PDB file of C-alpha atoms in Angstrom:
ATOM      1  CA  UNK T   9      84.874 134.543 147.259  1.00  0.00           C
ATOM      2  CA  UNK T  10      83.938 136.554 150.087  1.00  0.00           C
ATOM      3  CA  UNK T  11      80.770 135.433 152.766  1.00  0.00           C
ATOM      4  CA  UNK T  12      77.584 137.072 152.268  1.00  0.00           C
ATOM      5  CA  UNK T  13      74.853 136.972 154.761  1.00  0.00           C
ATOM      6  CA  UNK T  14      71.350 136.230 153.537  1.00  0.00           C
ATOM      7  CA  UNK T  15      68.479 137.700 155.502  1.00  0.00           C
ATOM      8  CA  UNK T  16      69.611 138.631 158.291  1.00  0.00           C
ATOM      9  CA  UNK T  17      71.035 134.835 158.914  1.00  0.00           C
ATOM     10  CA  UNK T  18      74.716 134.208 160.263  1.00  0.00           C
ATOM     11  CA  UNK T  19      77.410 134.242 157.549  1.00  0.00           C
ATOM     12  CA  UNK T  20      78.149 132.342 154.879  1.00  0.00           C
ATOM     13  CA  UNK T  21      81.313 130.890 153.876  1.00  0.00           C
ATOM     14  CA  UNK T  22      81.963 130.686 149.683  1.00  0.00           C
ATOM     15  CA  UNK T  23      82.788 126.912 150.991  1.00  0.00           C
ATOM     16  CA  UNK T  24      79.891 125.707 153.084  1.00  0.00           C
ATOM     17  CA  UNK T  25      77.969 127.164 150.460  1.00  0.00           C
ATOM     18  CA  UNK T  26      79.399 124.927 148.079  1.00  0.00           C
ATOM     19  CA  UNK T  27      79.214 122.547 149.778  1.00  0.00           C
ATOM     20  CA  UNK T  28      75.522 122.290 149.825  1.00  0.00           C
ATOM     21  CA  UNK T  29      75.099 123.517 146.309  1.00  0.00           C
ATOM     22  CA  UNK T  30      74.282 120.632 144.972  1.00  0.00           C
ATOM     23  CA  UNK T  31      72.048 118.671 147.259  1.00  0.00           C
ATOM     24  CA  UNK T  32      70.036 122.150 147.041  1.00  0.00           C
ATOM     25  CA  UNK T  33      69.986 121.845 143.342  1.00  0.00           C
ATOM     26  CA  UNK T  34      69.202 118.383 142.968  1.00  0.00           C
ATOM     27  CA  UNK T  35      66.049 119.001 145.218  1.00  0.00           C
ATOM     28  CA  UNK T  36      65.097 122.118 143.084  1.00  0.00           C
ATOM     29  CA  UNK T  37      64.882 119.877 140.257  1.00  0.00           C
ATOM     30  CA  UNK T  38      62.988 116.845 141.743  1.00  0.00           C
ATOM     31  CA  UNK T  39      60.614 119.646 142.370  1.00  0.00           C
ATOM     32  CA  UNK T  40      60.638 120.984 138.707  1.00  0.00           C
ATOM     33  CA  UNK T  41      60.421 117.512 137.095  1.00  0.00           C
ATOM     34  CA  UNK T  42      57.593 116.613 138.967  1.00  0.00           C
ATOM     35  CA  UNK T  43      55.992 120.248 138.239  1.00  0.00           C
ATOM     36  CA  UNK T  44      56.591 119.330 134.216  1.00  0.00           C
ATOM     37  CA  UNK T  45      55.935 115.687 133.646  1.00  0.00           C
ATOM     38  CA  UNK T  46      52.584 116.718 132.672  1.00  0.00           C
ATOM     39  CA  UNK T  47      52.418 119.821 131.758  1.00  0.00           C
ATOM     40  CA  UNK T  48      53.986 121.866 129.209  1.00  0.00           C
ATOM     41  CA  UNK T  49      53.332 125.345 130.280  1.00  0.00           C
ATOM     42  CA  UNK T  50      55.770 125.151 133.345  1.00  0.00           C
ATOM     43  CA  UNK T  51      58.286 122.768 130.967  1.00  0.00           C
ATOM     44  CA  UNK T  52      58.445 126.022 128.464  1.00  0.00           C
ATOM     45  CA  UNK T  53      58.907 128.198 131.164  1.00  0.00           C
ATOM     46  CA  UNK T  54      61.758 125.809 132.874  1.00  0.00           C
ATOM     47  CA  UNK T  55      62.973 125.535 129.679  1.00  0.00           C
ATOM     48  CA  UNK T  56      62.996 129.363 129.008  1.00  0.00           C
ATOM     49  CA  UNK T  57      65.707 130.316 132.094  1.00  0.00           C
ATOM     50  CA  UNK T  58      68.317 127.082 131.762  1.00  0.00           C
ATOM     51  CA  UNK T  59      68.492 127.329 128.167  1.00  0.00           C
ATOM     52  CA  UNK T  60      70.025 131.395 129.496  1.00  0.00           C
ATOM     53  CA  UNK T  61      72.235 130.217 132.311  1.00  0.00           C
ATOM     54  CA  UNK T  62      74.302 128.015 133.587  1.00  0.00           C
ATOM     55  CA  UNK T  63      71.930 126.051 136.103  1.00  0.00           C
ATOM     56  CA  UNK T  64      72.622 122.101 135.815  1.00  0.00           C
ATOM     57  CA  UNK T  65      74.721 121.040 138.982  1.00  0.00           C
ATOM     58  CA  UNK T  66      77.434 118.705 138.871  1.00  0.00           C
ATOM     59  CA  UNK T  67      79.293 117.784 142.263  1.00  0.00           C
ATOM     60  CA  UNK T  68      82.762 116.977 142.321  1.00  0.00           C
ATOM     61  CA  UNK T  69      84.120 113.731 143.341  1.00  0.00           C
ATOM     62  CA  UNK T  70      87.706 114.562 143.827  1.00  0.00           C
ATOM     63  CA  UNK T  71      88.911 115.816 146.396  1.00  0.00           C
ATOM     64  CA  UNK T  72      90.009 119.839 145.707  1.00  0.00           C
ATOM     65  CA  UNK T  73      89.057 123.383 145.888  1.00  0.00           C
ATOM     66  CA  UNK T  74      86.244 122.861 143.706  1.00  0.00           C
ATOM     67  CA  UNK T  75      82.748 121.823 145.011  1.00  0.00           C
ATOM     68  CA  UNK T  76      80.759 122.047 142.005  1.00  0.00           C
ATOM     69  CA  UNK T  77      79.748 122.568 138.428  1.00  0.00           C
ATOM     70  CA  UNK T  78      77.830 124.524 136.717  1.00  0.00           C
ATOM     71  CA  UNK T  79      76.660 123.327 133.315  1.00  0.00           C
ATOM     72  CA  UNK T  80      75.022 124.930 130.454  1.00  0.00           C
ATOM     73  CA  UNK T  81      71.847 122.539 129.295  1.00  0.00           C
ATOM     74  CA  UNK T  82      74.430 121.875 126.220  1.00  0.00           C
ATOM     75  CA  UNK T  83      77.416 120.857 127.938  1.00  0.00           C
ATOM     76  CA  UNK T  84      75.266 118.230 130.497  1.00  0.00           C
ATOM     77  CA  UNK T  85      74.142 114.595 128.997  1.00  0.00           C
ATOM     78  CA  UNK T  86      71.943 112.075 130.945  1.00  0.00           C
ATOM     79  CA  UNK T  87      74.070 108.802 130.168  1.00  0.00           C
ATOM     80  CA  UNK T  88      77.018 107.398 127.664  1.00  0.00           C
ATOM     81  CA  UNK T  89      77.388 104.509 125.676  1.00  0.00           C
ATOM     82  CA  UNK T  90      78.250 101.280 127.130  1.00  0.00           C
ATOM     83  CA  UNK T  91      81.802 101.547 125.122  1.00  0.00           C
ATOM     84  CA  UNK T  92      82.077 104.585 127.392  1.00  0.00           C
ATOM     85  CA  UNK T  93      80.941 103.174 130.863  1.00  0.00           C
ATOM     86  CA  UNK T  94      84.141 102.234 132.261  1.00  0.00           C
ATOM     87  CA  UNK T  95      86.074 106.230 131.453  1.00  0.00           C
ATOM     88  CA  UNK T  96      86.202 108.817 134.016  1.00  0.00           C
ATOM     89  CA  UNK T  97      83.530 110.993 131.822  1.00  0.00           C
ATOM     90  CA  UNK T  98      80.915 108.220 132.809  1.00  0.00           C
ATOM     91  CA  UNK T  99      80.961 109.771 135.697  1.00  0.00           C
ATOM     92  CA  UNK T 100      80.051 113.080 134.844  1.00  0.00           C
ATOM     93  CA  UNK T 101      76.781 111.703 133.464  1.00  0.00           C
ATOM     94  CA  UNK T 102      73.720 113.331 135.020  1.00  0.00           C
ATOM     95  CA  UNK T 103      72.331 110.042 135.765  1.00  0.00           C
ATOM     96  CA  UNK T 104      75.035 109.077 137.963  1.00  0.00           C
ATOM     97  CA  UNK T 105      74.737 111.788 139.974  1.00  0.00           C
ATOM     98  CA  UNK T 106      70.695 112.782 139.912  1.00  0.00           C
ATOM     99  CA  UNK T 107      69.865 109.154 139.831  1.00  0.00           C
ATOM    100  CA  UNK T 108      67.827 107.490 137.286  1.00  0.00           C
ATOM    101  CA  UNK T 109      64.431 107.791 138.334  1.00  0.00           C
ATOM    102  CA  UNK T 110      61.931 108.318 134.609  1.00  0.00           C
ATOM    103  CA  UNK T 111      60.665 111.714 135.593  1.00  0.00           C
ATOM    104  CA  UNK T 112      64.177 112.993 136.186  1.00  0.00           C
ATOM    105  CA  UNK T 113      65.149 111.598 132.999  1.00  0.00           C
ATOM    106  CA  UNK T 114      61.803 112.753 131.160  1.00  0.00           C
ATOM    107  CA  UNK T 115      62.967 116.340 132.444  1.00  0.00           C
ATOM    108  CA  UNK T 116      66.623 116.496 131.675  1.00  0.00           C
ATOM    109  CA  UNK T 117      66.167 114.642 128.111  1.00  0.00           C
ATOM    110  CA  UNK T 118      62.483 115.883 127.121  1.00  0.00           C
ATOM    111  CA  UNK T 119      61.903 119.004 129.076  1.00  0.00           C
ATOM    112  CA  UNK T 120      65.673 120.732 128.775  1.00  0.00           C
ATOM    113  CA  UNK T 121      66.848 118.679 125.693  1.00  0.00           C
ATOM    114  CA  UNK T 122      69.998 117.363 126.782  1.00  0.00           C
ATOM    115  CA  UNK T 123      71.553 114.919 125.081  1.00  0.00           C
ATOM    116  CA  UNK T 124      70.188 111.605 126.170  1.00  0.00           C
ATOM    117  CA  UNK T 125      73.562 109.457 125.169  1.00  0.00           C
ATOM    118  CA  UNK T 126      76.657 111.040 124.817  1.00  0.00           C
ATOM    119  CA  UNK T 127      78.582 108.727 122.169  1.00  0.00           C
ATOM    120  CA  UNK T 128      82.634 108.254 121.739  1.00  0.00           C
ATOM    121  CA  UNK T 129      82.664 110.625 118.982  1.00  0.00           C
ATOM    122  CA  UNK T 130      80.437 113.454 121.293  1.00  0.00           C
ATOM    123  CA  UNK T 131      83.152 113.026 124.104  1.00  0.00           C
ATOM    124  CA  UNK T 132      85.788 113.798 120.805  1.00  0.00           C
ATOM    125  CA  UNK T 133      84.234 117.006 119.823  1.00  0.00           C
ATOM    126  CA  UNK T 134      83.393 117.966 123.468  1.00  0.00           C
ATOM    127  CA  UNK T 135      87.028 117.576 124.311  1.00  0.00           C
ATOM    128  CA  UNK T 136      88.217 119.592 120.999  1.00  0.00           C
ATOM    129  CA  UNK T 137      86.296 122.087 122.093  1.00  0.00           C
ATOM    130  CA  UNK T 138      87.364 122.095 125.620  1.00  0.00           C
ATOM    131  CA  UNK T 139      90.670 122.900 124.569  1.00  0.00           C
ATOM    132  CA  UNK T 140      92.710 126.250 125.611  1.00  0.00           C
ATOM    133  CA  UNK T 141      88.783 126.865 127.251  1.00  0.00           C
ATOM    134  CA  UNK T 142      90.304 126.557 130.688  1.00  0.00           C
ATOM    135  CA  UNK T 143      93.009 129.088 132.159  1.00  0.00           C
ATOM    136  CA  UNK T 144      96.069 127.804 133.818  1.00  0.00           C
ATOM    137  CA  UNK T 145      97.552 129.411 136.636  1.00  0.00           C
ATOM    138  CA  UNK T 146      94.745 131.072 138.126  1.00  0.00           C
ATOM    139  CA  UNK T 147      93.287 129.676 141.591  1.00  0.00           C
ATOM    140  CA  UNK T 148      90.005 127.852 141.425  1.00  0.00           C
ATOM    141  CA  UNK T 149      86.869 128.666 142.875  1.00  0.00           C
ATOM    142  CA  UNK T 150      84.517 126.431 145.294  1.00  0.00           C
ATOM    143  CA  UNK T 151      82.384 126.537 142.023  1.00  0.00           C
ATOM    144  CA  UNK T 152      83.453 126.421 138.271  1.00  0.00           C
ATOM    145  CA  UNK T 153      81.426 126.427 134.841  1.00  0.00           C
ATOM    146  CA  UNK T 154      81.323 123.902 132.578  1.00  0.00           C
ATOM    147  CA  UNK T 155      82.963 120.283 132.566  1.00  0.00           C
ATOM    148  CA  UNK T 156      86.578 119.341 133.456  1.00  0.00           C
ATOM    149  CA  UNK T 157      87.339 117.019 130.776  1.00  0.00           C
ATOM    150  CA  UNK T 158      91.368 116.933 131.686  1.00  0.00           C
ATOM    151  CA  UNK T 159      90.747 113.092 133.121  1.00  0.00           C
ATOM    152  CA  UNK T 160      88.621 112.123 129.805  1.00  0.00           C
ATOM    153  CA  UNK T 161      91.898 112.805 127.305  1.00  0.00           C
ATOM    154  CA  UNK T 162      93.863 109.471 126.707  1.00  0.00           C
ATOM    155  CA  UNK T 163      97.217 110.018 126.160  1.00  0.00           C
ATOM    156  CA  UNK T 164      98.489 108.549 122.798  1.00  0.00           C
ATOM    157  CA  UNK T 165      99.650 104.936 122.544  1.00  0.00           C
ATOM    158  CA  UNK T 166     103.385 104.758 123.479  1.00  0.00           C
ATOM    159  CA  UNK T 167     105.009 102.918 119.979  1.00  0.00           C
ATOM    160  CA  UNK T 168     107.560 101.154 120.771  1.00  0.00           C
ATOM    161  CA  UNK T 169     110.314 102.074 117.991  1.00  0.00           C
ATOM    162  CA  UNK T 170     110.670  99.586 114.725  1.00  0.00           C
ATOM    163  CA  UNK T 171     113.251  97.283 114.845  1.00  0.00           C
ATOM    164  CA  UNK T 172     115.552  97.928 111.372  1.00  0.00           C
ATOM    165  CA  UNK T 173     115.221  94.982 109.931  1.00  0.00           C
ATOM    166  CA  UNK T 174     119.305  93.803 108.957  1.00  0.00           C
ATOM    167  CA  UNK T 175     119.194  92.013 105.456  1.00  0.00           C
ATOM    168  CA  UNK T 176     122.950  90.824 106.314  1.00  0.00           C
ATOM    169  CA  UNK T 177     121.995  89.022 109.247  1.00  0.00           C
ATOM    170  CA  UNK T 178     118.575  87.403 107.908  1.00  0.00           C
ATOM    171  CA  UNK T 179     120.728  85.775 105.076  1.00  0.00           C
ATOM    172  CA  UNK T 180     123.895  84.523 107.301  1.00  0.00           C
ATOM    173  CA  UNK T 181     121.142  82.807 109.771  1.00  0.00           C
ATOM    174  CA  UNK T 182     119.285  81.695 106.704  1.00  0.00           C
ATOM    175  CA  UNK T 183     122.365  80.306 105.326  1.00  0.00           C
ATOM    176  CA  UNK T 184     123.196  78.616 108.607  1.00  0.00           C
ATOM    177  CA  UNK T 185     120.242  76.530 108.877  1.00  0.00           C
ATOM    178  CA  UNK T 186     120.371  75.663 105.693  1.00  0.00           C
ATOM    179  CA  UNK T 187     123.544  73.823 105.850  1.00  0.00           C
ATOM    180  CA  UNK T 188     122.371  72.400 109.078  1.00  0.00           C
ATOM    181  CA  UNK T 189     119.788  70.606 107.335  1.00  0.00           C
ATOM    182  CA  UNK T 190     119.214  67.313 107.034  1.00  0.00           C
ATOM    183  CA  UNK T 191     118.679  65.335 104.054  1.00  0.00           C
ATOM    184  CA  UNK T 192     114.881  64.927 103.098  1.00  0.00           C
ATOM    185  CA  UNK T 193     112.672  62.064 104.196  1.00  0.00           C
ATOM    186  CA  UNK T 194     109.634  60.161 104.211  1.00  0.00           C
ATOM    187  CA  UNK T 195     106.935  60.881 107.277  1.00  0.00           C
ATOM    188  CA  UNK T 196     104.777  62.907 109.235  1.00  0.00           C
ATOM    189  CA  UNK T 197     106.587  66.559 109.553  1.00  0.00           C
ATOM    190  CA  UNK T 198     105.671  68.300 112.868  1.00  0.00           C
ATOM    191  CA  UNK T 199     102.915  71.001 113.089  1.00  0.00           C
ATOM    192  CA  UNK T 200     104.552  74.482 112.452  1.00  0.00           C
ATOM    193  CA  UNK T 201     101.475  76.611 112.334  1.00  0.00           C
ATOM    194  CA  UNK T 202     103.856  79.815 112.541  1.00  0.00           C
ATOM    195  CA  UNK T 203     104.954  79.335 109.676  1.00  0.00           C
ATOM    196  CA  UNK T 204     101.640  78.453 107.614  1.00  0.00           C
ATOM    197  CA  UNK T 205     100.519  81.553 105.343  1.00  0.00           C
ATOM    198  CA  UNK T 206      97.060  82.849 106.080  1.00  0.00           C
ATOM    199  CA  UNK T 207      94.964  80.571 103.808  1.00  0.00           C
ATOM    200  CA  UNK T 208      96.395  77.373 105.006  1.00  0.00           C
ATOM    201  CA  UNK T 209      96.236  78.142 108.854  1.00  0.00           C
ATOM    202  CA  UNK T 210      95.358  75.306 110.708  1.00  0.00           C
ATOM    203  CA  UNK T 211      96.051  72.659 108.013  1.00  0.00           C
ATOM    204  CA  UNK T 212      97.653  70.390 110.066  1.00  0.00           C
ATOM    205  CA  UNK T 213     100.740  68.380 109.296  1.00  0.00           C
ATOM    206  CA  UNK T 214     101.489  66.624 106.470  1.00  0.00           C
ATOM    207  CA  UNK T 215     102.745  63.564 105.510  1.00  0.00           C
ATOM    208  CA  UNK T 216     105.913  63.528 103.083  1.00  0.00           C
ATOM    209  CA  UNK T 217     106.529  60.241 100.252  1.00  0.00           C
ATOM    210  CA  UNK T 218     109.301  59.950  98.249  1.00  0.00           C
ATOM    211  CA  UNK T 219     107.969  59.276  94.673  1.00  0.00           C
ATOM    212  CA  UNK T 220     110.903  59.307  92.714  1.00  0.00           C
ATOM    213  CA  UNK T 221     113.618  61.572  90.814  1.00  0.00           C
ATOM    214  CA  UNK T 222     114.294  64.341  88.199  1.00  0.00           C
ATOM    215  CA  UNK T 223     117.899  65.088  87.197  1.00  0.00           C
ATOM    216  CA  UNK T 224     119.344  63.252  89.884  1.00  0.00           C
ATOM    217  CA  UNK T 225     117.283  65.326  92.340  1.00  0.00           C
ATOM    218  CA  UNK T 226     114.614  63.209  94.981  1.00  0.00           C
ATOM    219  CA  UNK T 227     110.902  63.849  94.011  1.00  0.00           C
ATOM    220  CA  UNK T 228     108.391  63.970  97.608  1.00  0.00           C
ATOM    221  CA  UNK T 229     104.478  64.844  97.336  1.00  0.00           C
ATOM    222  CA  UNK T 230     101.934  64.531  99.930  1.00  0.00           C
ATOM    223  CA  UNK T 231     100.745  61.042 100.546  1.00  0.00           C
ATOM    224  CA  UNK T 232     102.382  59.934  97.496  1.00  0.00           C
ATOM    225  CA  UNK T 233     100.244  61.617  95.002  1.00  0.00           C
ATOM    226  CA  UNK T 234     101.789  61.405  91.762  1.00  0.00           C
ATOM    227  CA  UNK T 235     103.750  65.087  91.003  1.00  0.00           C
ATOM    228  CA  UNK T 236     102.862  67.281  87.834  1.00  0.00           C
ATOM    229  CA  UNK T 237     104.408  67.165  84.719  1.00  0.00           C
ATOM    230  CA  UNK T 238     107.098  69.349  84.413  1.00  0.00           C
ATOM    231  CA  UNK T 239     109.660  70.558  81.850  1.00  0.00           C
ATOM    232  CA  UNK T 240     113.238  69.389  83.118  1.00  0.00           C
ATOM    233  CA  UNK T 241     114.762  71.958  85.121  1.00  0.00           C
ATOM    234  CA  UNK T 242     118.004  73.801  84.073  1.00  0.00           C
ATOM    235  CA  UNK T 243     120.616  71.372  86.899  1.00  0.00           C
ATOM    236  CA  UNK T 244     123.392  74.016  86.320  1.00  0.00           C
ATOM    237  CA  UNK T 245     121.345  76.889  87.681  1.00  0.00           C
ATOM    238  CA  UNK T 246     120.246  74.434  90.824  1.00  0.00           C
ATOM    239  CA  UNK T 247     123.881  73.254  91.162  1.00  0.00           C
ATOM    240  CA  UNK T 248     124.715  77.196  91.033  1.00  0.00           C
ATOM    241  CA  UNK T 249     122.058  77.631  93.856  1.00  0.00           C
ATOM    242  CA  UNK T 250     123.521  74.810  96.064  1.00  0.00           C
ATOM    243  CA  UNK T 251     126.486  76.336  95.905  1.00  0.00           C
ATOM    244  CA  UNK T 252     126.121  79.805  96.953  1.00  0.00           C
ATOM    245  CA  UNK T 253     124.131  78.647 100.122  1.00  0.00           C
ATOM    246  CA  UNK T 254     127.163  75.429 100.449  1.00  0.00           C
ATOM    247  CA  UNK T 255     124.326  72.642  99.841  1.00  0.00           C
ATOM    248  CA  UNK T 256     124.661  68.914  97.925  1.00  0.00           C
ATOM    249  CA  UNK T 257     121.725  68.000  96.160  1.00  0.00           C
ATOM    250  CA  UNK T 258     121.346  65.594  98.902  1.00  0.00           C
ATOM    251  CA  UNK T 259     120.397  68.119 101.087  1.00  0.00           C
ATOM    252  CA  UNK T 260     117.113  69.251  98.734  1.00  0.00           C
ATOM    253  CA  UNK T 261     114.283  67.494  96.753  1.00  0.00           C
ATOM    254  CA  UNK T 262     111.796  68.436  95.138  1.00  0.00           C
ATOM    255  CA  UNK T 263     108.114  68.752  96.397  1.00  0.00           C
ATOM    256  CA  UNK T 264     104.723  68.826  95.407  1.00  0.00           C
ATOM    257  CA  UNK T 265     101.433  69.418  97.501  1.00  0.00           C
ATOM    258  CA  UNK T 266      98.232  69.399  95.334  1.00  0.00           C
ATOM    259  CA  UNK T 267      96.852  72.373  97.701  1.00  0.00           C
ATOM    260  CA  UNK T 268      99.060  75.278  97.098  1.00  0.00           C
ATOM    261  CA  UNK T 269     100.588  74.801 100.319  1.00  0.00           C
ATOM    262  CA  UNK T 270     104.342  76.072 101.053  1.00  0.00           C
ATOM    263  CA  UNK T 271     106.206  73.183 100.540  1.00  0.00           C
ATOM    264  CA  UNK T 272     109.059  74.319 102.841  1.00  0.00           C
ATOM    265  CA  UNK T 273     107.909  75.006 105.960  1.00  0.00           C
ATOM    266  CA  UNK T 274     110.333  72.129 107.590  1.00  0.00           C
ATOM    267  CA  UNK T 275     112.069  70.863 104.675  1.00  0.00           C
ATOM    268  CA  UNK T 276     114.576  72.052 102.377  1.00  0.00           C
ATOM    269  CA  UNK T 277     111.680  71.329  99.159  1.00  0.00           C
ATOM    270  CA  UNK T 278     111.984  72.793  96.229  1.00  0.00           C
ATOM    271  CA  UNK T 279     108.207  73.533  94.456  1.00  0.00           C
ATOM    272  CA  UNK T 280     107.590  71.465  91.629  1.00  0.00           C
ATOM    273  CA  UNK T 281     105.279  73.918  90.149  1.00  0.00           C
ATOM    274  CA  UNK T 282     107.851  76.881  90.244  1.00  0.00           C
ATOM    275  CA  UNK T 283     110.322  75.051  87.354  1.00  0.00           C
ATOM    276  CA  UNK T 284     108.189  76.876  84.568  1.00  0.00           C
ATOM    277  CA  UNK T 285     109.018  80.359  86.255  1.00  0.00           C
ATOM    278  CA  UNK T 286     112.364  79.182  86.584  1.00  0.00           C
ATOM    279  CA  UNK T 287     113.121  77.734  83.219  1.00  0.00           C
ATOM    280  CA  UNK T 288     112.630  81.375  82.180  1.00  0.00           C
ATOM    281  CA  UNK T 289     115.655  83.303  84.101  1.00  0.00           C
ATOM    282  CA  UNK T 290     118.452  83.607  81.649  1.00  0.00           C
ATOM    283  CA  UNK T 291     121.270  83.250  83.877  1.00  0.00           C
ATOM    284  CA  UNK T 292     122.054  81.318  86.814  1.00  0.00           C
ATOM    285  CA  UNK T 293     122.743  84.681  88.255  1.00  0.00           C
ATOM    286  CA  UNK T 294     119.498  85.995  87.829  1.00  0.00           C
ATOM    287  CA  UNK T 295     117.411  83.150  89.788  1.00  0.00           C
TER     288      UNK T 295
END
């Protein structure tokens, strides 16, 4: 803007003026909150001319053409949220900047009514409503109205994209291993807690004991608990089984852990308590 000279004093620059805005402002309203702590009358009238202009002072920290703020008793809060203390709009808080002494406070949050706390989902609505408020292009002035919010908006996560999942590979590998496998045995099987579903996290190894046979096929349970009764399993749809995936029955056994547990989380195990289910597929094709 261009100078102005006040009372017969040298010139002004828009800049210096600036400049000083705020330090002037901040002592105008030491001055009015100790006027209003205790009386009213002056806090109506105080009230009565911010609540028509834009007279709440914010400096700027960054360096730039732009000094200062001007807020409307609306747009200004006296502190955030401690989920909001470590964001750029923390900054903007009155108390940062006026300091935090109780009559200050008492006349921002009692006398003017601004918002005491401004909350994550104030800072939303304040910056949908900032948007498209501020002009591009134009130069700025040593002193602006209302709050730059442009540092407050997060940019959204970047996702990284999904990996397609390739059901051709995931049954070659799985086919792999499985021939790879060694026969069952008794003992301690190592910890794989990766592989544990959610309700058994943390269970802890387990130890494997052979317990006998059904249809020529090894029978293993935890600690050598005895195994459930069972119906006898269908041994052509098993031998059918072993052979698409290139497996003996020397390779497999059956399993049984009284908890629910997977029973294949290092073994090649067969469930004891899924015969039933299977007994009911019609066709070795359909298992």
């Amino acid at each position: 803007g261009n100078p102005r000279r006040c009372l017969n004093r040298d010139l002004v620059m828009p800049e210096v003026a600036a400049e000083g805005l705020f330090a002037a402002a901040k002592s105008v309203i030491e001055s009015l909150a100790s006027l209003c702590v205790h009386n009213e009358a002056h806090g109506s009238i105080a009230f009565n001319y911010f609540v028509q202009h834009r007279m709440i002072v914010l400096p700027c920290a960054e360096q730039g053409p732009v000094k200062c703020r001007v807020l409307h008793m609306g747009e200004a809060f006296w502190s955030v949220v401690p989920a909001l203390q470590h964001l750029p709009v923390a900054a903007l808080s009155l108390e940062s900047n006026y300091g935090s002494s109780e009559s200050l406070r008492h006349f921002f949050t009692e006398v003017l009514r601004v918002r005491s706390r401004l909350t994550a989902d104030g800072l939303q609505q304040m910056l949908q409503g900032s948007l498209g408020s501020h002009q591009q292009g134009s130069d700025p002035n040593e002193v602006e109205d209302g709050l730059d919010l442009a540092a407050c908006i997060v940019p959204p996560p970047q996702v990284a994209p999904a990996v397609e999942f390739d059901v051709g590979h995931a049954v070659i590998e799985a086919r792999r291993r499985a021939q790879a496998a060694a026969p069952p045995s008794d003992g301690l099987e190592q910890s794989h807690e990766g592989q544990q579903s959610p309700a058994h996290l943390n269970a802890g190894p387990r130890t494997w004991r052979r317990v006998g046979s059904l249809g020529g096929v090894a029978i293993f349970t935890v600690d050598g608990q005895p195994p459930p009764h069972v119906p006898s399993p269908d041994m052509n749809v098993l031998w059918h089984v072993c052979s698409v995936f290139g497996l003996t029955f020397g390779q497999i056994a059956f399993a049984y852990d009284p908890s629910g547990r997977c029973v294949c989380e290092e073994q090649l195990f067969l469930d004891m308590t899924r015969i039933p289910r299977a007994a009911q597929c019609f066709s070795p094709e359909s298992v």
